[in-house]
Amino acid sequence: MEVITQPQYAKRTDTQLLVLTHLSQLLTYITGFGGLIVPLIIWLTKKDEVNHMDEHGKSIINFQLSMILFAVLSIPAIFLLGLGILTLILVGIVSFVVPIVNAVKASNGEAPSYFMTIRFIS
């Protein structure tokens, strides 16, 4: 008896989609919430088709959830000596700069490195 196996399709390398996924986080500055929704949709639909999409997508979602958590926690901290205002400014700067840096890394084929990230999805 011969066992017939289904051929596994090879994942494609698509650095442009990885770069677009990283840069789509900047939609937060335009829509207010698109920076989490759009990368989540891209990651969930393409993680099995594109090389390294699962790694990049998890990093992006963890980063976005961490930034949302830091922003929410800094709101009550505004009443504690105004430290929350500094935290909100820091979150805003980090949320703008780090996706651009990681988009450049993705275009060069490097792994993403998001600091200040809580690993919600591993």
GROMACS .gro file of N, CA and C in nm:
model
  366
    1MET      N    1   0.084  -0.116   0.000
    1MET     CA    2   0.000   0.000   0.000
    1MET      C    3   0.089   0.123   0.000
    2GLU      N    4   0.058   0.215  -0.086
    2GLU     CA    5   0.137   0.337  -0.099
    2GLU      C    6   0.066   0.453  -0.030
    3VAL      N    7   0.141   0.528   0.049
    3VAL     CA    8   0.087   0.643   0.119
    3VAL      C    9   0.106   0.766   0.032
    4ILE      N   10  -0.001   0.832   0.005
    4ILE     CA   11   0.004   0.952  -0.077
    4ILE      C   12  -0.006   1.072   0.016
    5THR      N   13   0.090   1.160   0.008
    5THR     CA   14   0.090   1.278   0.094
    5THR      C   15   0.059   1.400   0.010
    6GLN      N   16  -0.004   1.495   0.071
    6GLN     CA   17  -0.033   1.621   0.005
    6GLN      C   18   0.095   1.702  -0.002
    7PRO      N   19   0.127   1.760  -0.116
    7PRO     CA   20   0.249   1.842  -0.122
    7PRO      C   21   0.232   1.971  -0.042
    8GLN      N   22   0.333   2.000   0.037
    8GLN     CA   23   0.332   2.122   0.116
    8GLN      C   24   0.376   2.236   0.025
    9TYR      N   25   0.300   2.344   0.022
    9TYR     CA   26   0.342   2.457  -0.060
    9TYR      C   27   0.446   2.537   0.017
   10ALA      N   28   0.541   2.587  -0.055
   10ALA     CA   29   0.649   2.663   0.007
   10ALA      C   30   0.601   2.804   0.038
   11LYS      N   31   0.645   2.853   0.151
   11LYS     CA   32   0.613   2.991   0.187
   11LYS      C   33   0.693   3.084   0.098
   12ARG      N   34   0.630   3.194   0.064
   12ARG     CA   35   0.698   3.290  -0.022
   12ARG      C   36   0.765   3.398   0.063
   13THR      N   37   0.870   3.454   0.011
   13THR     CA   38   0.938   3.563   0.077
   13THR      C   39   0.881   3.694   0.023
   14ASP      N   40   0.824   3.773   0.110
   14ASP     CA   41   0.761   3.898   0.069
   14ASP      C   42   0.799   4.007   0.169
   15THR      N   43   0.915   4.067   0.146
   15THR     CA   44   0.962   4.169   0.239
   15THR      C   45   0.877   4.296   0.229
   16GLN      N   46   0.817   4.321   0.113
   16GLN     CA   47   0.733   4.440   0.100
   16GLN      C   48   0.610   4.431   0.190
   17LEU      N   49   0.552   4.312   0.200
   17LEU     CA   50   0.437   4.295   0.288
   17LEU      C   51   0.477   4.309   0.435
   18LEU      N   52   0.596   4.260   0.469
   18LEU     CA   53   0.645   4.276   0.606
   18LEU      C   54   0.666   4.424   0.639
   19VAL      N   55   0.723   4.498   0.545
   19VAL     CA   56   0.744   4.642   0.565
   19VAL      C   57   0.610   4.712   0.578
   20LEU      N   58   0.515   4.678   0.492
   20LEU     CA   59   0.382   4.739   0.497
   20LEU      C   60   0.313   4.708   0.630
   21THR      N   61   0.333   4.588   0.680
   21THR     CA   62   0.272   4.550   0.808
   21THR      C   63   0.328   4.635   0.922
   22HIS      N   64   0.459   4.656   0.921
   22HIS     CA   65   0.520   4.741   1.024
   22HIS      C   66   0.473   4.886   1.012
   23LEU      N   67   0.468   4.937   0.890
   23LEU     CA   68   0.429   5.077   0.871
   23LEU      C   69   0.279   5.099   0.893
   24SER      N   70   0.200   4.994   0.883
   24SER     CA   71   0.055   5.010   0.906
   24SER      C   72   0.024   5.046   1.051
   25GLN      N   73   0.120   5.029   1.140
   25GLN     CA   74   0.101   5.070   1.279
   25GLN      C   75   0.085   5.221   1.291
   26LEU      N   76   0.136   5.294   1.194
   26LEU     CA   77   0.128   5.439   1.198
   26LEU      C   78  -0.013   5.489   1.169
   27LEU      N   79  -0.104   5.400   1.131
   27LEU     CA   80  -0.244   5.437   1.113
   27LEU      C   81  -0.308   5.486   1.242
   28THR      N   82  -0.246   5.453   1.354
   28THR     CA   83  -0.296   5.501   1.483
   28THR      C   84  -0.300   5.654   1.486
   29TYR      N   85  -0.204   5.717   1.422
   29TYR     CA   86  -0.198   5.863   1.421
   29TYR      C   87  -0.302   5.924   1.328
   30ILE      N   88  -0.358   5.844   1.238
   30ILE     CA   89  -0.460   5.894   1.145
   30ILE      C   90  -0.600   5.859   1.192
   31THR      N   91  -0.621   5.730   1.225
   31THR     CA   92  -0.756   5.685   1.261
   31THR      C   93  -0.777   5.669   1.410
   32GLY      N   94  -0.669   5.652   1.486
   32GLY     CA   95  -0.682   5.634   1.630
   32GLY      C   96  -0.681   5.489   1.674
   33PHE      N   97  -0.719   5.398   1.586
   33PHE     CA   98  -0.724   5.257   1.624
   33PHE      C   99  -0.671   5.163   1.515
   34GLY      N  100  -0.646   5.212   1.397
   34GLY     CA  101  -0.603   5.127   1.285
   34GLY      C  102  -0.467   5.064   1.304
   35GLY      N  103  -0.385   5.117   1.394
   35GLY     CA  104  -0.252   5.064   1.416
   35GLY      C  105  -0.250   4.928   1.480
   36LEU      N  106  -0.361   4.885   1.536
   36LEU     CA  107  -0.371   4.750   1.591
   36LEU      C  108  -0.453   4.661   1.498
   37ILE      N  109  -0.559   4.712   1.442
   37ILE     CA  110  -0.651   4.632   1.361
   37ILE      C  111  -0.587   4.585   1.231
   38VAL      N  112  -0.527   4.675   1.156
   38VAL     CA  113  -0.472   4.642   1.025
   38VAL      C  114  -0.357   4.541   1.034
   39PRO      N  115  -0.256   4.561   1.121
   39PRO     CA  116  -0.152   4.457   1.132
   39PRO      C  117  -0.207   4.323   1.180
   40LEU      N  118  -0.308   4.327   1.267
   40LEU     CA  119  -0.369   4.203   1.314
   40LEU      C  120  -0.433   4.127   1.199
   41ILE      N  121  -0.505   4.197   1.113
   41ILE     CA  122  -0.569   4.132   0.998
   41ILE      C  123  -0.465   4.077   0.901
   42ILE      N  124  -0.362   4.156   0.872
   42ILE     CA  125  -0.256   4.109   0.781
   42ILE      C  126  -0.186   3.987   0.840
   43TRP      N  127  -0.154   3.992   0.967
   43TRP     CA  128  -0.085   3.879   1.031
   43TRP      C  129  -0.170   3.753   1.030
   44LEU      N  130  -0.297   3.765   1.066
   44LEU     CA  131  -0.383   3.647   1.071
   44LEU      C  132  -0.409   3.585   0.934
   45THR      N  133  -0.412   3.666   0.830
   45THR     CA  134  -0.440   3.613   0.697
   45THR      C  135  -0.316   3.563   0.625
   46LYS      N  136  -0.200   3.614   0.656
   46LYS     CA  137  -0.078   3.581   0.580
   46LYS      C  138   0.028   3.506   0.658
   47LYS      N  139   0.002   3.471   0.784
   47LYS     CA  140   0.109   3.409   0.865
   47LYS      C  141   0.151   3.272   0.813
   48ASP      N  142   0.063   3.203   0.743
   48ASP     CA  143   0.097   3.071   0.690
   48ASP      C  144   0.150   3.077   0.547
   49GLU      N  145   0.144   3.194   0.485
   49GLU     CA  146   0.183   3.207   0.344
   49GLU      C  147   0.317   3.276   0.324
   50VAL      N  148   0.358   3.363   0.417
   50VAL     CA  149   0.477   3.446   0.399
   50VAL      C  150   0.581   3.410   0.503
   51ASN      N  151   0.705   3.395   0.458
   51ASN     CA  152   0.816   3.367   0.550
   51ASN      C  153   0.829   3.478   0.653
   52HIS      N  154   0.848   3.441   0.778
   52HIS     CA  155   0.872   3.531   0.891
   52HIS      C  156   0.754   3.619   0.928
   53MET      N  157   0.639   3.602   0.863
   53MET     CA  158   0.523   3.685   0.896
   53MET      C  159   0.474   3.655   1.038
   54ASP      N  160   0.481   3.529   1.079
   54ASP     CA  161   0.434   3.494   1.213
   54ASP      C  162   0.519   3.563   1.319
   55GLU      N  163   0.649   3.563   1.301
   55GLU     CA  164   0.741   3.629   1.397
   55GLU      C  165   0.717   3.780   1.400
   56HIS      N  166   0.710   3.841   1.283
   56HIS     CA  167   0.691   3.986   1.276
   56HIS      C  168   0.553   4.025   1.327
   57GLY      N  169   0.451   3.948   1.291
   57GLY     CA  170   0.315   3.979   1.334
   57GLY      C  171   0.297   3.972   1.484
   58LYS      N  172   0.353   3.869   1.545
   58LYS     CA  173   0.345   3.857   1.691
   58LYS      C  174   0.416   3.973   1.759
   59SER      N  175   0.531   4.012   1.706
   59SER     CA  176   0.604   4.125   1.764
   59SER      C  177   0.524   4.254   1.753
   60ILE      N  178   0.460   4.274   1.639
   60ILE     CA  179   0.382   4.396   1.618
   60ILE      C  180   0.262   4.401   1.712
   61ILE      N  181   0.189   4.290   1.723
   61ILE     CA  182   0.070   4.287   1.808
   61ILE      C  183   0.109   4.304   1.954
   62ASN      N  184   0.217   4.238   1.997
   62ASN     CA  185   0.263   4.256   2.135
   62ASN      C  186   0.303   4.401   2.161
   63PHE      N  187   0.370   4.463   2.065
   63PHE     CA  188   0.412   4.602   2.081
   63PHE      C  189   0.291   4.695   2.090
   64GLN      N  190   0.194   4.676   2.002
   64GLN     CA  191   0.076   4.762   2.002
   64GLN      C  192  -0.004   4.747   2.132
   65LEU      N  193  -0.022   4.623   2.177
   65LEU     CA  194  -0.094   4.601   2.303
   65LEU      C  195  -0.019   4.662   2.421
   66SER      N  196   0.114   4.654   2.418
   66SER     CA  197   0.194   4.714   2.526
   66SER      C  198   0.182   4.865   2.526
   67MET      N  199   0.186   4.927   2.408
   67MET     CA  200   0.174   5.072   2.401
   67MET      C  201   0.035   5.119   2.446
   68ILE      N  202  -0.068   5.043   2.410
   68ILE     CA  203  -0.203   5.077   2.455
   68ILE      C  204  -0.212   5.067   2.607
   69LEU      N  205  -0.154   4.961   2.663
   69LEU     CA  206  -0.155   4.943   2.808
   69LEU      C  207  -0.079   5.056   2.878
   70PHE      N  208   0.038   5.092   2.826
   70PHE     CA  209   0.116   5.201   2.886
   70PHE      C  210   0.041   5.333   2.879
   71ALA      N  211  -0.027   5.358   2.768
   71ALA     CA  212  -0.103   5.483   2.754
   71ALA      C  213  -0.221   5.486   2.851
   72VAL      N  214  -0.290   5.374   2.865
   72VAL     CA  215  -0.404   5.369   2.957
   72VAL      C  216  -0.358   5.384   3.102
   73LEU      N  217  -0.246   5.322   3.137
   73LEU     CA  218  -0.196   5.333   3.274
   73LEU      C  219  -0.139   5.471   3.304
   74SER      N  220  -0.097   5.543   3.202
   74SER     CA  221  -0.041   5.676   3.228
   74SER      C  222  -0.149   5.780   3.251
   75ILE      N  223  -0.272   5.753   3.211
   75ILE     CA  224  -0.380   5.851   3.233
   75ILE      C  225  -0.403   5.876   3.382
   76PRO      N  226  -0.418   5.771   3.467
   76PRO     CA  227  -0.431   5.801   3.610
   76PRO      C  228  -0.303   5.860   3.671
   77ALA      N  229  -0.188   5.831   3.607
   77ALA     CA  230  -0.061   5.883   3.659
   77ALA      C  231  -0.046   6.032   3.634
   78ILE      N  232  -0.132   6.090   3.553
   78ILE     CA  233  -0.129   6.235   3.531
   78ILE      C  234  -0.156   6.308   3.663
   79PHE      N  235  -0.242   6.249   3.745
   79PHE     CA  236  -0.275   6.311   3.873
   79PHE      C  237  -0.165   6.295   3.977
   80LEU      N  238  -0.068   6.206   3.951
   80LEU     CA  239   0.044   6.185   4.042
   80LEU      C  240   0.165   6.262   3.992
   81LEU      N  241   0.173   6.386   4.028
   81LEU     CA  242   0.286   6.474   3.997
   81LEU      C  243   0.306   6.496   3.846
   82GLY      N  244   0.205   6.468   3.767
   82GLY     CA  245   0.215   6.490   3.623
   82GLY      C  246   0.303   6.393   3.548
   83LEU      N  247   0.340   6.281   3.610
   83LEU     CA  248   0.427   6.184   3.545
   83LEU      C  249   0.360   6.118   3.425
   84GLY      N  250   0.230   6.114   3.426
   84GLY     CA  251   0.157   6.052   3.316
   84GLY      C  252   0.172   6.128   3.186
   85ILE      N  253   0.189   6.260   3.194
   85ILE     CA  254   0.209   6.339   3.073
   85ILE      C  255   0.340   6.302   3.007
   86LEU      N  256   0.444   6.286   3.086
   86LEU     CA  257   0.574   6.244   3.031
   86LEU      C  258   0.566   6.104   2.971
   87THR      N  259   0.491   6.016   3.036
   87THR     CA  260   0.476   5.881   2.986
   87THR      C  261   0.399   5.880   2.854
   88LEU      N  262   0.294   5.962   2.844
   88LEU     CA  263   0.219   5.971   2.718
   88LEU      C  264   0.305   6.025   2.605
   89ILE      N  265   0.388   6.123   2.635
   89ILE     CA  266   0.479   6.177   2.533
   89ILE      C  267   0.578   6.070   2.489
   90LEU      N  268   0.634   5.996   2.585
   90LEU     CA  269   0.728   5.889   2.553
   90LEU      C  270   0.661   5.779   2.470
   91VAL      N  271   0.539   5.741   2.507
   91VAL     CA  272   0.466   5.639   2.431
   91VAL      C  273   0.441   5.687   2.288
   92GLY      N  274   0.406   5.814   2.273
   92GLY     CA  275   0.382   5.870   2.140
   92GLY      C  276   0.505   5.868   2.053
   93ILE      N  277   0.619   5.904   2.110
   93ILE     CA  278   0.744   5.906   2.033
   93ILE      C  279   0.788   5.765   1.998
   94VAL      N  280   0.786   5.675   2.096
   94VAL     CA  281   0.827   5.537   2.072
   94VAL      C  282   0.736   5.469   1.971
   95SER      N  283   0.605   5.494   1.980
   95SER     CA  284   0.510   5.434   1.887
   95SER      C  285   0.526   5.484   1.745
   96PHE      N  286   0.590   5.597   1.728
   96PHE     CA  287   0.613   5.651   1.594
   96PHE      C  288   0.747   5.605   1.537
   97VAL      N  289   0.851   5.604   1.618
   97VAL     CA  290   0.986   5.578   1.570
   97VAL      C  291   1.014   5.428   1.552
   98VAL      N  292   0.975   5.347   1.649
   98VAL     CA  293   1.012   5.205   1.648
   98VAL      C  294   0.952   5.129   1.529
   99PRO      N  295   0.826   5.151   1.488
   99PRO     CA  296   0.778   5.082   1.368
   99PRO      C  297   0.855   5.118   1.241
  100ILE      N  298   0.901   5.242   1.231
  100ILE     CA  299   0.979   5.281   1.113
  100ILE      C  300   1.114   5.210   1.114
  101VAL      N  301   1.178   5.204   1.230
  101VAL     CA  302   1.306   5.134   1.241
  101VAL      C  303   1.290   4.986   1.207
  102ASN      N  304   1.182   4.923   1.255
  102ASN     CA  305   1.162   4.782   1.227
  102ASN      C  306   1.116   4.757   1.084
  103ALA      N  307   1.055   4.855   1.019
  103ALA     CA  308   1.023   4.841   0.877
  103ALA      C  309   1.151   4.837   0.794
  104VAL      N  310   1.247   4.920   0.831
  104VAL     CA  311   1.377   4.918   0.763
  104VAL      C  312   1.446   4.784   0.787
  105LYS      N  313   1.440   4.735   0.910
  105LYS     CA  314   1.499   4.604   0.940
  105LYS      C  315   1.432   4.494   0.860
  106ALA      N  316   1.300   4.499   0.847
  106ALA     CA  317   1.228   4.397   0.771
  106ALA      C  318   1.266   4.402   0.623
  107SER      N  319   1.289   4.521   0.570
  107SER     CA  320   1.329   4.531   0.430
  107SER      C  321   1.469   4.475   0.408
  108ASN      N  322   1.551   4.475   0.511
  108ASN     CA  323   1.685   4.417   0.503
  108ASN      C  324   1.688   4.270   0.541
  109GLY      N  325   1.574   4.212   0.575
  109GLY     CA  326   1.566   4.071   0.609
  109GLY      C  327   1.604   4.039   0.752
  110GLU      N  328   1.605   4.139   0.837
  110GLU     CA  329   1.642   4.118   0.978
  110GLU      C  330   1.518   4.095   1.063
  111ALA      N  331   1.539   4.037   1.180
  111ALA     CA  332   1.429   4.011   1.274
  111ALA      C  333   1.390   4.142   1.343
  112PRO      N  334   1.263   4.155   1.380
  112PRO     CA  335   1.219   4.278   1.447
  112PRO      C  336   1.269   4.283   1.590
  113SER      N  337   1.289   4.404   1.640
  113SER     CA  338   1.330   4.420   1.780
  113SER      C  339   1.249   4.534   1.841
  114TYR      N  340   1.143   4.497   1.909
  114TYR     CA  341   1.059   4.595   1.977
  114TYR      C  342   1.094   4.590   2.125
  115PHE      N  343   1.146   4.702   2.177
  115PHE     CA  344   1.175   4.706   2.320
  115PHE      C  345   1.053   4.759   2.393
  116MET      N  346   1.053   4.751   2.523
  116MET     CA  347   0.940   4.793   2.607
  116MET      C  348   0.813   4.714   2.573
  117THR      N  349   0.829   4.588   2.535
  117THR     CA  350   0.715   4.508   2.492
  117THR      C  351   0.686   4.397   2.592
  118ILE      N  352   0.560   4.384   2.628
  118ILE     CA  353   0.514   4.273   2.710
  118ILE      C  354   0.471   4.161   2.615
  119ARG      N  355   0.515   4.040   2.641
  119ARG     CA  356   0.483   3.928   2.551
  119ARG      C  357   0.344   3.872   2.583
  120PHE      N  358   0.243   3.928   2.521
  120PHE     CA  359   0.107   3.876   2.537
  120PHE      C  360   0.089   3.750   2.454
  121ILE      N  361   0.142   3.752   2.333
  121ILE     CA  362   0.135   3.638   2.239
  121ILE      C  363   0.276   3.585   2.222
  122SER      N  364   0.294   3.456   2.247
  122SER     CA  365   0.429   3.401   2.232
  122SER      C  366   0.435   3.303   2.117
   0.00000   0.00000   0.00000
